[in-house]
């Protein structure tokens, strides 16, 4: 299979390129980092790149929370306009297979259970609560403490920041493309991806890269809130193998199928910081109590559908992955 990989020179995209080659496919790299003319927002360049292509693995995107709302036009331009241009070119070229880099951020807060009211959906956390160090969202009905759980793909979506909104829009665009063309689209909703080659020293990077960069400078990782926020840290090689599995799976023509893509082993941000610091030889993390308003408290999703339907499973365990990442190289900003 000849596969166009947008963002193919990036952190995740480069690993997908390697995985495609290992499985006997022919990746076609498309990335402005490798060639400034390879912009997914350029219709002519995209049309040329789609020549003799069988499928597209769309990884190109602006990621992370960014600096502030002033970043919104850039996020929409890169993520949503770029996706629309790509899909329009695919429709014209007759390319009918797409795997999209989605994100678990489309859910907003994770799944919560109240002892009295069952499954509930707390709203955005109040600034007054965050300032007072009350980080856990209460039951929206009775105000009691909640128990976090796993989110399934059928959960309502609730994007809480600009990046999350653009990722959900990408899925909607892909679904519309699939219906209009009879194409097959898969959205892999990535969890917190980490591993060798992760970008560093940029406000658009993930929390694992911030911690790893601090340790490399001999500084203590700074953990926001109380460090107890739950995430699913999934290794980049596992994410790459999920993309290959999605490309090779039987297609569902005319529809978009979404899959949560995580390790299945939730850990707190504090645990991750301590694991990295321990593997690096210190210094120990510092819990700051600071917060970012766009962050959610807990978000861990159930990846059982991906395992059952595509035969995929994560191979890199948390301890092993953190040891590797602690000593791995990272990309400059």
PDB file of C-alpha atoms in Angstrom, residues 9 21 28 38 72 82 107 126 154 174 185 194 210 224 241 256 263 279 288 308 315 324-325 332:
ATOM      1  CA  UNK A   9       8.746  14.131   9.682  1.00  0.00           C
ATOM      2  CA  UNK A  21       8.191   0.311   5.997  1.00  0.00           C
ATOM      3  CA  UNK A  28       5.233   9.021   1.091  1.00  0.00           C
ATOM      4  CA  UNK A  38       4.602  20.516   1.689  1.00  0.00           C
ATOM      5  CA  UNK A  72      -6.878  30.248  17.798  1.00  0.00           C
ATOM      6  CA  UNK A  82      -5.584  21.937   6.349  1.00  0.00           C
ATOM      7  CA  UNK A 107     -14.164  14.320  25.558  1.00  0.00           C
ATOM      8  CA  UNK A 126     -14.463  27.030  38.741  1.00  0.00           C
ATOM      9  CA  UNK A 154     -19.818   6.606  22.595  1.00  0.00           C
ATOM     10  CA  UNK A 174     -13.628  13.294   7.916  1.00  0.00           C
ATOM     11  CA  UNK A 185     -12.172   6.986   7.703  1.00  0.00           C
ATOM     12  CA  UNK A 194       5.445  10.117  24.683  1.00  0.00           C
ATOM     13  CA  UNK A 210       8.369  19.503  29.837  1.00  0.00           C
ATOM     14  CA  UNK A 224       0.790  21.327  38.387  1.00  0.00           C
ATOM     15  CA  UNK A 241       1.474   0.338  15.253  1.00  0.00           C
ATOM     16  CA  UNK A 256     -15.961   7.383  10.254  1.00  0.00           C
ATOM     17  CA  UNK A 263      -2.023   1.937  26.917  1.00  0.00           C
ATOM     18  CA  UNK A 279      15.065   6.818  35.785  1.00  0.00           C
ATOM     19  CA  UNK A 288       3.425  23.483  42.644  1.00  0.00           C
ATOM     20  CA  UNK A 308     -11.111  -6.179  19.840  1.00  0.00           C
ATOM     21  CA  UNK A 315       3.378  -3.430  23.892  1.00  0.00           C
ATOM     22  CA  UNK A 324      13.706   4.607  27.786  1.00  0.00           C
ATOM     23  CA  UNK A 325      12.318   8.119  27.507  1.00  0.00           C
ATOM     24  CA  UNK A 332      14.638  20.952  19.495  1.00  0.00           C
TER      25      UNK A 332
END
